[in-house]
Each structure stands twice: as C-alpha cells, then as structure tokens.
C-alpha cells in the first residue's frame, strides 16, 4: 500500500494491495479506481498540478491515470518484462520519471509518451569496479535540491551514489555497513539523512562523504554494559525544515526489541523534543504534507498523513501536542468485523440530523481545531434529494448508522449492544463452554424509521428492542426468557395431493401455551445438563443510559436439556401493533413488547393445524438422542441445524480480515453439516454453501416424487415473517392484523391477530392469536412477502408515529399512541375489494389475490440456481421485485404481472460474505460487503445512472502553480546552471537513443480517447485549460525575460571591463606589454 499527495491541488491518493486507488479531497470528493490486473499498488506519484497520477504495481507495470475527468481512466501503461520495479521518483515540473529496479538499475520513462528513454544508469556503472558484491535493489531515488542534474541513488545493501546526469558518472559513493530503507534531503541540498535496518539515523554532509556527519539511535538506550539496545529497522524517515522553528525529523519504526507487545509508533523529533505517537494498527506508510511543491525551498510541514492497515489518520504538526484531525471519511467500517448490513433509501429526512446530533455528543475529544487539510476538488449534491442510511452490525455487538446520501459515507451514530449484558468471565459461562469468541455478534437488524424502534438479533439467540429518546434516563432492563424448543421429532412425508393442498379451516390444533422461566444461572437437570437458562446474563440493576437508542426489552431463548438454543432465523416487528415475531428451526414466538409478555410460543408443526400439507410421523424425543442425520433438505434449510447435533454454520468467512483464495477453497470443501463438537457459529437466513454443485444437488429433487429418508429427517425452519393488514380467511370481509409466516419447506401460513384498538385497552387487554388461516406452497424456502392494492400500488406496513417516552409530561397534550394505517380497503376502485400478496421463494415468485387466495401470477425465477435475496422495492413511481441469485444474476420482475424487466450477470458468487450482506433498497440501489473492509453500492436504475456523472466530484480544479522563491542575482549567476538543466537534451531519443524493445512494452490505455474527450468537453474546461496554457506561456516568457536581462547585465559588465582595459592599454607601446 502507498500514499501520494498533490500539494497544489491538495488531493491525496491511497493505493491498496488489491489494485485499488482511492483519491480523497474535500468532504464529498472521494473517488475509487481499480486496476484491471488487481496487482498491489507499490507506489504513487502525482504529476503535481497537472491532473494526472502515475501508479506502479506489483506486476511491474506503470500506469498513467487522467484525473481531469470525473471518472479517472488509464491513458498509458508500460509493462517491464525483464526487471522488477522497486522505486519511482518524478521531479516537480518534469516529464521524465526515474524508475529503480530490483537489479539495481535506474531507467527513465517519458511521461507524455510513456516510452523508455535509452538513458540507463546501470548498477555496475554506479558503483566502483572494485566492488565485488551487488549493491541490491534500488530503494531510493531523488534529485538534489541544489542541482537537478544530480540524482541520489540509494541501494538496499548500504550503498549511496550521487550520479551526475550530464557527465554520466558518480560524484561520490558511500558504502555503509547497515542496510538502507529510505533517504531524505535537507532543502538546501548540502545534507541528507538515511534510515537503516539497525534502528539508526545517519546524517551525511556533502563536504565529507567518507563518514556520516552524525549517527543517532533515537530509541536505542545505552545498557549497563555500555552497549546500545538492539532496535527494529526505521522503515522511513522524512527530514523537513521550518522557518519558525527547528527542523522536523519524522520516522516510523526504530523501537527497541526488548519491549514486547509495544504498539506501532510514529516518532516526531523536533529540536530536542521527541514525541512518540502510538498507533492502534501497524503503520503501512506515512507522508509529511508541506506547503511548497519545490524541494529547494524551506518546507514548513503542517501535517503528517499516516496510513495504517485499518485506518487513516492525519496529525497536526502546527500544535505542540500534535493532535489528530477529525477524519471526514469512513475508515473504521471494519473497526470490528461486519456481520450484517441493512440499507434504507428515501427514509425520513429528519433522521440523519437527529442521529448526527446524538452521535456528535458521544464523539471523542482532543481533535485539532483546524480544518481538514486535504481540501482539494469540488463536489455538489446534484439532483440527488432523498436521504439514505446504511446500518452495519459487527462481531463485537456494536451497531453503526451511516449517512449514505449521494456518494458520501459518514458515521452518524454508534450503539453498543453489549452494554445490556454482564461481561462474561473468562473461562466461565456458555461462551467458554462453546468456544464462542464473539457472544454479542449481531446476526440481523430490523428498523422502523418512522417509529424509531430498532431491533437487534444476536448470535447468542437473543433479541434487544431499542426505543429512541432525546433525553437520558435511568432504566431497569426488562428481560423475557422463551423456551422455544421442539420436543417431538417432525418427520416429513409427501402429501399425496401436494400440488393441490387443502385449505380447509383449521381444526382443533391450538397454539402451545407460553411458559416463562425465571433467570436461574445454576438450573441444571438431574444428570447435570443445563436447562432453562439463557446464554447471557442481563444486567439486573438500574443503569443510566445516554440520549439515543435505549434498551426497552431483552428476549432470550433458553437452554433445554443441556443443549443450547437454536439461533434465530427470522424477525419482524410492527410498531402499530406493538408486536415482535421471531422464529428458528424449532418454531415461532410472538411477543407483545408494550405489555412485555409472550403471546405465542409454538412449534412449526402446531402452526399448520388441520391444513398441514405434509404427513408427519412423531416419535419419542428421548429415543436415539445420539443418532443424527448428516444430510440437509434443500434451499436455505441446509443451514438450519437438526434437533440432535445443533449444528451451526460459520461466520468466519464474513469476519475474517483476509481474502486468501486458499481459505476460500478450503471453505468450499467443507459441508455445513460436517461441523462437530460444541463449536458455536453464526447462521443467517441467507446462509448458503459455497460449493454450488453440492448445493444444487441437495434440492434438485422433485417434491412430487417419493421423498427419501434424507428429506424426512429434516427440521422445518421459519425463514421470513411479515406483519400487515390482510384477510386471514376466505370468508373475511375486512382486513385485520395478520402475521405472514414463511418456512424453509416453501410453506406460507397466515395467522390472524386480534389487537385491542383503544389505547387503554391495548395496554391492559391481551392480544389474541387466531387459528392458522391460509396455507400456500412454493418451491424452495420462502424469502420475502410484499403487499399491493388492486391498483398495483405498494401497501406499507402500519406504524406508530414516534413519541419520546422520556419527554416531560404535558398536561394539555396527553401522551397517546398515534397510529398510521395503510389499509388495502382505503384505495379501492373498480378492480374490486381485497389486495395482492407477493410471495418470493428461492425458486419462484407468486402473486395471490386476497381474500380468495387465488394465484393470479406465477414465475419460475431460476431453475439452475437459487435466489439469495429478494425485496419488493419502489422505483420510478412503480413497484418491482428485485432478486439476487447465487449465480451472480441481478433480476427485476414487474409487479403484479411478474414479467422479467432486467437480468444482468453482475457478480458470480465467490464469497459467502456477499451472500450474507447483499440487500436491495428503494430507488434501484443495493449494497454488499465486497471485502472485509469495504462496502460496495450498486444501482440498477437508469435515472440514477444518468445523474451519476453529475454527482461525481471533480478531482482537478484549475489552480495557478505557485511561483518559486526569488533566488537572488548572486545565487542565480554564481550558483551553477541548475535552472538551465535540460532533461530533454539528455534523455530524448536524439541524444540517448531508443531503449530495448524487449525491456518494456507500451500498452495504450482503454480510457485514453474517451478520457480526452471528457476532459476536452465543456466551455469552462476549455477556458480553464486555455488560461493555464497562457499562464504557463507567460511564465516561460517571464523566465526568458529574466535570462535575457541577466545576459544583458553580463554583457554590459563585460563591455565596461573591456572599455576600461582598452583605455588603460591604448597609450602603451608594444614593448611595454
């Protein structure tokens, strides 16, 4: 990874190991480019104030990027065939790039044509002929501030050479015992400093290069025996002068070896003061920011950019305590590994400022009071008017809300769910027994922006419900324990009339009564097994909670007979009903969070009543408890454990901060059912095998055929839930609150609810659950529900308008619940009464007319693959069904007709991380976690694509290049001919000839012509370029005028001396001379 900074444009470039380049300017200017090869970016070099960037990659290729367009593109590439690139240097206002190689040679590349010059500095010419060893790769190249015709070359082995480019010979050679890592000039060009592998810094004076002028070990203390401590290498040093104070010496590394566990550090030496800044992550690269682009002027550094493995920080050098700037860019998405994502477009516009104001109160203090120093580029919001929020859940239990409006991504608010629980002691409790490292890891989230109710599902089979408040409060956390464990074994056999399942009214099967157990950590069965205890212990004392999201209720599933609870696979909440529903592979539970009671706790088998489309056999739950099936059924049910072994699938591939292909291949070879022992791992509703062939075969059987013993021994999981106004039975005349339930076997069950409407009755009378209503069948696990009125308009779920429960009481305005309903009966016309229900599964989508339950449309989405994610979204004043398949296809279907609108082969599934985090949202957008540290947003909306160019920031803005300081007459006249150094004369084809064709290959850039067209478009751009051209021409004319004046002065002086000499000698005879 690497850094580069343009001090005139004030933009920063960051290169990554995956071939990406991120270019940052002022907040909002954030551009990402990707090399097609994917090779790591070793070094970056800006063409300062010219709107171009050179990248050197690990595949030994140089690329020239055009930054004068909104989407940067590669103009030229140069592939080295026989040598490996190790270091690059581009002098300011030069078109010749110096390239050092692993063999120790230095080549020169013309930036304009991207062709190698015939001028080469061979390693055997640079060192003395008597030297018997190879000096090693080139690790440093820089031109002397005193004379641009002198090039300082640093070799890894400890050799330093100053090469005279004109004379083609070495001015001096330095042979040092320790390996060199970097070098840095004093601005006057009389001294330079080197960093070495033994933790030392050497200062060299050009007057005497036989030995270093000064040798220091900044962190090497003298021990009792008189020897210095051994220190780690100093990987980089920068030597910067200042007008108002002592010079700055800034370096990374160099700490002593004896202190184990010391964090990586950046050291700032300013005069006699030494400041060590410890970092949270390893330092990859750093760069000192200076005002002037000229290396022969006083540098006056004002900041240091430090690139860490997982962060980017900028240190303010203008203040004595060296505070850091507050970073406006999101660099800590992966502060803890991301385990789930949620995306909300067109959410209430007041949510972003509210969350930001609450989050700002909890931000760290001690930041620099100055503005962010990287302020280049321009950015406007364009026609993008709606608010977007991204929510990320993390392995440590934290939740982050991000402002994702337009192209920005700024953290608004952070919530720590672990604060609800007592800290588990090391070596004790369930986490230790099961080897769980992240007991608070977030598995899924549910958020209602209108009511501001937020719900979190954790890996330890727990649910936390939060309410939003602008006031702090003292609260007692309410906890509910639910025993959701299926005792009888559900053995499935196919129904004879599977294709036409009966939809008769439910019989005598009634919901299983709810049992609530007190918290008893020491509860155990007679044989010593744990029973009726939760996984985590909720804080039982009153706690003070700050403004923001405050915990209102904690729900935990209990251990049963020594076995941990199955993880929660589905969740939905509705603020208008005051209900929360969740399910797993054992059954379904519904909680009234207003009254803090459980109103339904039932197994999947009991949900069907008399409408069960399968014939099930029951057997004793105690028989053959140790026997288990090693097989899975189909669809997402592959990833829900059977009742014997409690197999969990792993979220390691999601949380691991590596993209190693070998680890992916190993993951592919594992079956989710091969995990043995007590190891506890995360299972999500969108889990899937990475071995797609095995995955396809596991559910390719037809349900109309006989079901094998593999299928018959499978548990049925609740995969999706949705509250809404609907018709529970065919005979219903008016819509009522209902709960739609989808299972892993493709079954849809409709449960009617009876909810008191009066405010006082709602808080006191119980909510009753009617017997199961309609049952429908689809192929594959049910993934999503949606509801339309008969006009095809989307029916939103009813919600409660937010009210602050901690606000002071107002006697004139009593605090009552205000509900907003979107009943299908409110928008009826000639199409008749009722509404449309959309059901999407892994394989197909169906549209039913309610209450008749007749299927109006059906579409088989895929036969060769399966759907991972499906969402009913609004787009361009219409509604459609968006699907993402395991084979990488993104598809949209019209609603309600289910006609295919788009089918794009976007991204073949190579990582389970993508499957778990992919989600759609309104306005034709989606996102997924493309790597452990990066969120990728995509759009499939033509309107968004049309506005994309307008919304992108401008990286290049026309700025006049600052003038060099006046060197004065004496320095200009007697200080050598540094300003008259003409590189074209030395490196051009006429003088140096052509380089060998086999050495490097020129590759024209794909975006060259298009990039130039874009860069050339627009009157403003033309005028700006014309102005810059005129400025440059005027500057050259000014330089020519100065040189002419200097020559005239010299001529006048010469004429004067000649005239004096003539007067003195005119009267002398010839013999007097």
CSV table of C-alpha atoms in Angstrom, one decimal, residues 563-943:
chain,number,residue,atom,x,y,z
A,563,UNK,CA,-28.5,-28.2,24.5
A,564,UNK,CA,-28.1,-24.5,23.5
A,565,UNK,CA,-31.0,-22.7,21.9
A,566,UNK,CA,-31.1,-22.7,18.1
A,567,UNK,CA,-30.3,-19.4,16.5
A,568,UNK,CA,-33.0,-17.0,15.4
A,569,UNK,CA,-33.5,-17.2,11.6
A,570,UNK,CA,-36.3,-14.6,11.0
A,571,UNK,CA,-37.6,-11.5,12.7
A,572,UNK,CA,-40.2,-8.8,12.1
A,573,UNK,CA,-41.7,-6.1,14.3
A,574,UNK,CA,-44.6,-3.7,13.9
A,575,UNK,CA,-44.8,-0.5,15.9
A,576,UNK,CA,-48.6,0.0,15.2
A,577,UNK,CA,-49.4,-3.4,16.6
A,578,UNK,CA,-46.8,-3.3,19.4
A,579,UNK,CA,-45.7,-6.8,18.4
A,580,UNK,CA,-42.5,-8.6,17.6
A,581,UNK,CA,-42.3,-12.0,16.0
A,582,UNK,CA,-39.3,-14.3,15.6
A,583,UNK,CA,-38.6,-17.9,14.6
A,584,UNK,CA,-36.0,-20.5,14.2
A,585,UNK,CA,-35.8,-24.2,13.2
A,586,UNK,CA,-38.0,-25.2,16.2
A,587,UNK,CA,-40.9,-22.8,15.9
A,588,UNK,CA,-42.3,-19.4,16.2
A,589,UNK,CA,-42.8,-16.9,19.0
A,590,UNK,CA,-44.7,-13.6,19.1
A,591,UNK,CA,-44.0,-11.0,21.9
A,592,UNK,CA,-46.1,-8.1,22.9
A,593,UNK,CA,-43.4,-5.5,23.7
A,594,UNK,CA,-45.9,-3.0,25.1
A,595,UNK,CA,-47.1,-5.3,27.8
A,596,UNK,CA,-43.7,-7.2,27.9
A,597,UNK,CA,-45.4,-10.6,27.5
A,598,UNK,CA,-45.1,-13.6,25.2
A,599,UNK,CA,-48.4,-14.2,23.5
A,600,UNK,CA,-47.4,-17.1,21.3
A,601,UNK,CA,-44.7,-19.8,21.5
A,602,UNK,CA,-45.4,-22.7,19.2
A,603,UNK,CA,-43.7,-25.4,17.1
A,604,UNK,CA,-43.8,-25.3,13.3
A,605,UNK,CA,-45.9,-28.5,13.3
A,606,UNK,CA,-48.6,-26.9,15.5
A,607,UNK,CA,-48.8,-23.9,13.3
A,608,UNK,CA,-50.5,-25.9,10.5
A,609,UNK,CA,-53.4,-27.1,12.4
A,610,UNK,CA,-55.5,-29.3,10.1
A,611,UNK,CA,-54.1,-27.7,7.0
A,612,UNK,CA,-50.7,-29.4,7.1
A,613,UNK,CA,-49.8,-30.3,3.6
A,614,UNK,CA,-47.4,-33.0,4.8
A,615,UNK,CA,-47.9,-36.3,6.6
A,616,UNK,CA,-45.7,-36.3,9.7
A,617,UNK,CA,-44.8,-39.1,12.0
A,618,UNK,CA,-44.0,-38.5,15.6
A,619,UNK,CA,-41.6,-40.4,17.8
A,620,UNK,CA,-40.4,-40.1,21.3
A,621,UNK,CA,-37.9,-37.2,21.7
A,622,UNK,CA,-35.9,-39.3,24.1
A,623,UNK,CA,-35.2,-42.2,21.7
A,624,UNK,CA,-32.0,-42.3,19.8
A,625,UNK,CA,-31.0,-38.9,21.0
A,626,UNK,CA,-27.4,-39.5,20.0
A,627,UNK,CA,-28.3,-40.6,16.4
A,628,UNK,CA,-28.3,-37.8,13.9
A,629,UNK,CA,-28.7,-37.1,10.2
A,630,UNK,CA,-25.7,-35.8,8.3
A,631,UNK,CA,-27.8,-34.5,5.4
A,632,UNK,CA,-29.7,-31.4,4.5
A,633,UNK,CA,-33.0,-31.0,2.7
A,634,UNK,CA,-33.0,-28.1,0.2
A,635,UNK,CA,-32.9,-24.4,-0.1
A,636,UNK,CA,-31.9,-22.4,3.0
A,637,UNK,CA,-33.0,-25.3,5.2
A,638,UNK,CA,-29.5,-26.7,4.6
A,639,UNK,CA,-28.2,-24.2,7.1
A,640,UNK,CA,-30.6,-24.8,10.0
A,641,UNK,CA,-29.5,-27.4,12.4
A,642,UNK,CA,-31.2,-30.7,13.0
A,643,UNK,CA,-32.6,-31.2,16.5
A,644,UNK,CA,-29.9,-33.6,17.5
A,645,UNK,CA,-26.5,-32.0,16.9
A,646,UNK,CA,-27.4,-28.3,16.9
A,647,UNK,CA,-25.0,-27.8,14.0
A,648,UNK,CA,-24.2,-24.1,13.4
A,649,UNK,CA,-22.7,-22.7,10.3
A,650,UNK,CA,-19.7,-20.4,10.5
A,651,UNK,CA,-19.5,-16.7,10.1
A,652,UNK,CA,-15.7,-16.9,10.0
A,653,UNK,CA,-15.6,-16.1,6.2
A,654,UNK,CA,-17.6,-13.0,7.0
A,655,UNK,CA,-15.5,-11.7,9.9
A,656,UNK,CA,-12.0,-12.8,8.8
A,657,UNK,CA,-9.9,-9.9,7.5
A,658,UNK,CA,-8.4,-11.8,4.6
A,659,UNK,CA,-9.4,-12.6,1.1
A,660,UNK,CA,-7.0,-15.5,0.7
A,661,UNK,CA,-8.1,-17.7,-2.1
A,662,UNK,CA,-6.8,-20.8,-0.4
A,663,UNK,CA,-9.0,-20.1,2.6
A,664,UNK,CA,-12.0,-19.7,0.2
A,665,UNK,CA,-11.2,-23.0,-1.4
A,666,UNK,CA,-10.9,-24.7,2.0
A,667,UNK,CA,-14.3,-23.2,2.9
A,668,UNK,CA,-15.8,-24.6,-0.3
A,669,UNK,CA,-14.7,-28.1,0.6
A,670,UNK,CA,-16.5,-28.0,3.9
A,671,UNK,CA,-20.1,-29.1,4.3
A,672,UNK,CA,-22.1,-27.1,6.8
A,673,UNK,CA,-23.1,-30.4,8.4
A,674,UNK,CA,-19.6,-31.6,8.9
A,675,UNK,CA,-19.1,-29.2,11.9
A,676,UNK,CA,-18.8,-31.4,15.0
A,677,UNK,CA,-18.3,-30.8,18.7
A,678,UNK,CA,-19.5,-27.8,20.8
A,679,UNK,CA,-18.2,-25.2,18.4
A,680,UNK,CA,-20.8,-22.4,18.1
A,681,UNK,CA,-21.1,-20.5,14.9
A,682,UNK,CA,-23.4,-18.0,13.2
A,683,UNK,CA,-26.3,-18.9,11.0
A,684,UNK,CA,-28.1,-16.3,8.9
A,685,UNK,CA,-31.3,-16.6,6.9
A,686,UNK,CA,-29.3,-16.1,3.8
A,687,UNK,CA,-26.7,-18.7,4.5
A,688,UNK,CA,-25.6,-20.9,1.7
A,689,UNK,CA,-23.0,-23.4,0.6
A,690,UNK,CA,-20.1,-22.1,-1.4
A,691,UNK,CA,-19.9,-25.4,-3.1
A,692,UNK,CA,-22.7,-24.6,-5.5
A,693,UNK,CA,-22.7,-28.0,-7.2
A,694,UNK,CA,-23.4,-29.8,-4.0
A,695,UNK,CA,-25.8,-27.1,-3.1
A,696,UNK,CA,-27.8,-27.5,-6.3
A,697,UNK,CA,-27.9,-31.3,-6.0
A,698,UNK,CA,-29.2,-31.1,-2.4
A,699,UNK,CA,-32.5,-29.6,-3.5
A,700,UNK,CA,-32.9,-30.7,-7.1
A,701,UNK,CA,-35.3,-33.5,-6.2
A,702,UNK,CA,-38.9,-33.0,-7.1
A,703,UNK,CA,-41.4,-32.9,-4.3
A,704,UNK,CA,-43.9,-34.8,-6.4
A,705,UNK,CA,-41.7,-37.9,-6.2
A,706,UNK,CA,-41.1,-40.0,-3.2
A,707,UNK,CA,-39.1,-38.3,-0.5
A,708,UNK,CA,-36.0,-40.1,0.7
A,709,UNK,CA,-35.0,-40.7,4.2
A,710,UNK,CA,-32.6,-37.7,3.9
A,711,UNK,CA,-35.6,-35.4,3.4
A,712,UNK,CA,-37.8,-37.0,6.0
A,713,UNK,CA,-35.3,-36.3,8.9
A,714,UNK,CA,-35.2,-32.5,8.3
A,715,UNK,CA,-36.4,-29.8,10.6
A,716,UNK,CA,-38.6,-27.0,9.2
A,717,UNK,CA,-37.3,-23.5,9.9
A,718,UNK,CA,-39.2,-20.2,9.9
A,719,UNK,CA,-37.3,-18.2,7.2
A,720,UNK,CA,-39.4,-15.0,6.9
A,721,UNK,CA,-42.1,-13.1,8.8
A,722,UNK,CA,-44.2,-10.1,7.9
A,723,UNK,CA,-46.9,-8.2,9.8
A,724,UNK,CA,-49.6,-6.5,7.8
A,725,UNK,CA,-53.3,-5.8,7.2
A,726,UNK,CA,-54.7,-8.8,5.4
A,727,UNK,CA,-57.5,-11.4,5.2
A,728,UNK,CA,-56.9,-14.3,7.4
A,729,UNK,CA,-59.6,-16.4,5.8
A,730,UNK,CA,-61.5,-16.5,2.6
A,731,UNK,CA,-64.7,-15.5,4.3
A,732,UNK,CA,-63.3,-12.3,5.8
A,733,UNK,CA,-64.9,-9.1,4.6
A,734,UNK,CA,-62.5,-6.6,6.1
A,735,UNK,CA,-58.7,-6.7,6.5
A,736,UNK,CA,-57.4,-7.4,10.0
A,737,UNK,CA,-53.9,-7.5,11.5
A,738,UNK,CA,-52.2,-10.7,10.4
A,739,UNK,CA,-48.8,-12.4,10.6
A,740,UNK,CA,-47.5,-14.0,7.4
A,741,UNK,CA,-45.1,-16.9,8.1
A,742,UNK,CA,-42.8,-18.5,5.5
A,743,UNK,CA,-40.8,-21.7,6.1
A,744,UNK,CA,-37.8,-23.4,4.7
A,745,UNK,CA,-40.1,-26.0,3.0
A,746,UNK,CA,-41.8,-23.4,0.9
A,747,UNK,CA,-44.9,-23.2,3.0
A,748,UNK,CA,-46.8,-19.9,3.6
A,749,UNK,CA,-49.0,-19.7,6.7
A,750,UNK,CA,-51.3,-16.8,7.6
A,751,UNK,CA,-52.0,-16.2,11.3
A,752,UNK,CA,-54.8,-13.7,12.1
A,753,UNK,CA,-54.4,-11.4,15.2
A,754,UNK,CA,-56.9,-9.7,17.4
A,755,UNK,CA,-55.5,-6.5,18.8
A,756,UNK,CA,-57.5,-4.1,21.0
A,757,UNK,CA,-57.9,-0.7,19.3
A,758,UNK,CA,-58.4,1.5,22.3
A,759,UNK,CA,-55.3,3.0,23.9
A,760,UNK,CA,-56.1,1.9,27.5
A,761,UNK,CA,-57.4,-1.5,26.4
A,762,UNK,CA,-54.3,-2.1,24.3
A,763,UNK,CA,-52.0,-1.6,27.4
A,764,UNK,CA,-54.1,-3.9,29.6
A,765,UNK,CA,-56.1,-6.4,27.5
A,766,UNK,CA,-54.1,-9.3,25.9
A,767,UNK,CA,-53.6,-9.7,22.2
A,768,UNK,CA,-55.2,-12.9,21.0
A,769,UNK,CA,-54.0,-15.2,18.2
A,770,UNK,CA,-56.5,-16.9,16.0
A,771,UNK,CA,-56.0,-20.3,14.5
A,772,UNK,CA,-53.9,-20.6,11.4
A,773,UNK,CA,-55.6,-19.5,8.2
A,774,UNK,CA,-54.4,-19.8,4.6
A,775,UNK,CA,-51.6,-22.2,3.6
A,776,UNK,CA,-49.8,-21.9,0.3
A,777,UNK,CA,-46.9,-23.7,-1.3
A,778,UNK,CA,-43.9,-22.6,-3.3
A,779,UNK,CA,-40.6,-24.2,-4.5
A,780,UNK,CA,-37.7,-23.5,-2.1
A,781,UNK,CA,-37.5,-21.6,1.1
A,782,UNK,CA,-39.8,-18.5,1.4
A,783,UNK,CA,-37.7,-15.3,1.4
A,784,UNK,CA,-39.9,-12.3,1.1
A,785,UNK,CA,-43.5,-11.0,1.4
A,786,UNK,CA,-45.0,-7.9,-0.1
A,787,UNK,CA,-48.5,-6.4,-0.4
A,788,UNK,CA,-50.1,-4.3,-3.2
A,789,UNK,CA,-53.5,-2.8,-3.6
A,790,UNK,CA,-55.6,-3.7,-6.6
A,791,UNK,CA,-54.1,-0.7,-8.5
A,792,UNK,CA,-50.7,-2.2,-8.1
A,793,UNK,CA,-49.5,0.4,-5.5
A,794,UNK,CA,-47.3,-0.7,-2.6
A,795,UNK,CA,-49.1,-1.1,0.7
A,796,UNK,CA,-46.8,-0.1,3.5
A,797,UNK,CA,-47.0,-1.7,6.9
A,798,UNK,CA,-48.8,0.4,9.5
A,799,UNK,CA,-46.6,2.2,12.1
A,800,UNK,CA,-46.8,4.2,15.2
A,801,UNK,CA,-45.6,7.8,15.0
A,802,UNK,CA,-42.6,8.3,17.2
A,803,UNK,CA,-43.1,9.7,20.6
A,804,UNK,CA,-40.4,10.3,23.2
A,805,UNK,CA,-41.3,8.3,26.3
A,806,UNK,CA,-38.7,10.2,28.4
A,807,UNK,CA,-40.0,13.7,27.5
A,808,UNK,CA,-41.5,15.8,30.3
A,809,UNK,CA,-45.3,15.3,30.7
A,810,UNK,CA,-47.5,18.0,29.1
A,811,UNK,CA,-50.9,18.1,30.9
A,812,UNK,CA,-52.5,19.8,27.9
A,813,UNK,CA,-51.3,17.2,25.4
A,814,UNK,CA,-51.6,13.7,27.0
A,815,UNK,CA,-49.1,11.2,25.6
A,816,UNK,CA,-51.1,8.8,23.4
A,817,UNK,CA,-50.2,6.5,20.6
A,818,UNK,CA,-50.7,7.9,17.1
A,819,UNK,CA,-51.0,5.2,14.5
A,820,UNK,CA,-50.7,5.4,10.7
A,821,UNK,CA,-52.5,2.7,8.8
A,822,UNK,CA,-52.3,1.8,5.1
A,823,UNK,CA,-55.3,-0.4,4.8
A,824,UNK,CA,-56.0,-2.0,1.4
A,825,UNK,CA,-59.7,-1.1,1.8
A,826,UNK,CA,-58.8,2.6,1.7
A,827,UNK,CA,-57.8,2.6,-2.0
A,828,UNK,CA,-60.4,0.5,-3.7
A,829,UNK,CA,-61.9,1.2,-7.2
A,830,UNK,CA,-63.5,-0.8,-10.0
A,831,UNK,CA,-60.9,-3.5,-9.5
A,832,UNK,CA,-62.9,-4.8,-6.5
A,833,UNK,CA,-62.1,-5.3,-2.9
A,834,UNK,CA,-59.1,-7.1,-1.5
A,835,UNK,CA,-55.4,-6.8,-2.1
A,836,UNK,CA,-52.5,-8.6,-3.7
A,837,UNK,CA,-49.9,-10.6,-1.8
A,838,UNK,CA,-46.5,-11.2,-3.3
A,839,UNK,CA,-44.5,-14.2,-2.1
A,840,UNK,CA,-41.0,-14.9,-3.3
A,841,UNK,CA,-39.0,-18.1,-2.6
A,842,UNK,CA,-35.6,-19.4,-3.6
A,843,UNK,CA,-37.0,-20.7,-6.9
A,844,UNK,CA,-40.2,-18.9,-7.8
A,845,UNK,CA,-42.5,-15.9,-7.2
A,846,UNK,CA,-46.3,-15.9,-6.9
A,847,UNK,CA,-49.0,-13.2,-6.6
A,848,UNK,CA,-52.2,-14.1,-4.7
A,849,UNK,CA,-55.4,-12.3,-4.7
A,850,UNK,CA,-56.7,-11.9,-1.1
A,851,UNK,CA,-59.1,-12.9,0.4
A,852,UNK,CA,-59.9,-15.5,-2.3
A,853,UNK,CA,-56.3,-16.9,-2.1
A,854,UNK,CA,-56.3,-17.5,-5.8
A,855,UNK,CA,-52.9,-17.4,-7.6
A,856,UNK,CA,-53.0,-14.7,-10.3
A,857,UNK,CA,-49.4,-14.9,-11.5
A,858,UNK,CA,-46.5,-17.3,-11.1
A,859,UNK,CA,-43.0,-17.0,-12.4
A,860,UNK,CA,-40.1,-19.5,-12.0
A,861,UNK,CA,-37.2,-17.2,-11.3
A,862,UNK,CA,-34.4,-19.8,-11.8
A,863,UNK,CA,-34.0,-23.5,-12.4
A,864,UNK,CA,-30.3,-23.8,-12.4
A,865,UNK,CA,-29.5,-21.7,-9.3
A,866,UNK,CA,-31.4,-20.2,-6.3
A,867,UNK,CA,-32.3,-16.8,-5.0
A,868,UNK,CA,-30.2,-15.5,-2.2
A,869,UNK,CA,-32.0,-12.2,-1.6
A,870,UNK,CA,-35.3,-10.8,-2.8
A,871,UNK,CA,-37.0,-7.5,-1.9
A,872,UNK,CA,-40.1,-5.6,-3.0
A,873,UNK,CA,-38.9,-2.1,-3.8
A,874,UNK,CA,-40.3,1.1,-5.2
A,875,UNK,CA,-38.6,2.5,-8.3
A,876,UNK,CA,-39.6,5.4,-10.5
A,877,UNK,CA,-43.1,5.7,-9.1
A,878,UNK,CA,-43.6,2.0,-9.6
A,879,UNK,CA,-43.0,-1.3,-7.7
A,880,UNK,CA,-40.9,-4.3,-8.7
A,881,UNK,CA,-39.4,-7.4,-7.2
A,882,UNK,CA,-35.6,-7.4,-7.2
A,883,UNK,CA,-33.7,-10.7,-6.8
A,884,UNK,CA,-30.0,-11.6,-6.4
A,885,UNK,CA,-29.2,-15.2,-7.4
A,886,UNK,CA,-26.3,-17.4,-6.3
A,887,UNK,CA,-25.0,-17.5,-9.9
A,888,UNK,CA,-24.5,-13.7,-9.7
A,889,UNK,CA,-27.5,-12.6,-11.7
A,890,UNK,CA,-29.4,-9.5,-10.6
A,891,UNK,CA,-33.0,-9.7,-11.8
A,892,UNK,CA,-36.1,-7.5,-11.5
A,893,UNK,CA,-39.7,-8.5,-12.1
A,894,UNK,CA,-42.7,-6.3,-12.7
A,895,UNK,CA,-45.5,-6.3,-10.2
A,896,UNK,CA,-48.0,-7.7,-10.1
A,897,UNK,CA,-47.6,-9.4,-13.5
A,898,UNK,CA,-44.1,-10.8,-12.7
A,899,UNK,CA,-42.7,-10.1,-16.1
A,900,UNK,CA,-38.9,-10.1,-16.3
A,901,UNK,CA,-37.6,-6.5,-16.7
A,902,UNK,CA,-33.9,-7.0,-16.3
A,903,UNK,CA,-31.5,-9.9,-16.0
A,904,UNK,CA,-27.8,-9.0,-15.6
A,905,UNK,CA,-25.0,-11.3,-14.8
A,906,UNK,CA,-23.4,-9.0,-12.4
A,907,UNK,CA,-21.3,-10.9,-9.9
A,908,UNK,CA,-20.6,-14.6,-9.7
A,909,UNK,CA,-20.8,-15.7,-6.1
A,910,UNK,CA,-17.2,-16.4,-4.9
A,911,UNK,CA,-17.6,-15.4,-1.2
A,912,UNK,CA,-20.2,-16.2,1.4
A,913,UNK,CA,-19.7,-12.6,2.7
A,914,UNK,CA,-21.5,-11.3,-0.4
A,915,UNK,CA,-24.4,-13.7,0.1
A,916,UNK,CA,-24.9,-12.7,3.7
A,917,UNK,CA,-24.7,-9.0,3.3
A,918,UNK,CA,-26.4,-8.3,-0.1
A,919,UNK,CA,-29.6,-6.3,0.2
A,920,UNK,CA,-31.8,-4.2,-2.0
A,921,UNK,CA,-33.5,-0.9,-1.2
A,922,UNK,CA,-35.8,1.6,-2.9
A,923,UNK,CA,-34.8,3.8,-5.8
A,924,UNK,CA,-33.0,1.0,-7.6
A,925,UNK,CA,-30.0,0.6,-5.3
A,926,UNK,CA,-28.3,-2.3,-3.5
A,927,UNK,CA,-25.2,-2.9,-1.5
A,928,UNK,CA,-23.0,-5.7,-0.2
A,929,UNK,CA,-19.7,-6.2,1.7
A,930,UNK,CA,-17.2,-6.6,-1.2
A,931,UNK,CA,-14.3,-7.2,1.2
A,932,UNK,CA,-13.9,-7.4,5.0
A,933,UNK,CA,-13.3,-3.6,4.9
A,934,UNK,CA,-15.3,-2.2,2.0
A,935,UNK,CA,-19.0,-1.7,1.3
A,936,UNK,CA,-19.9,-1.8,-2.4
A,937,UNK,CA,-23.0,0.1,-3.5
A,938,UNK,CA,-24.6,-0.6,-6.9
A,939,UNK,CA,-27.5,0.8,-8.9
A,940,UNK,CA,-29.7,-0.7,-11.5
A,941,UNK,CA,-31.8,2.5,-12.0
A,942,UNK,CA,-31.4,4.3,-15.3
A,943,UNK,CA,-32.3,7.6,-13.7
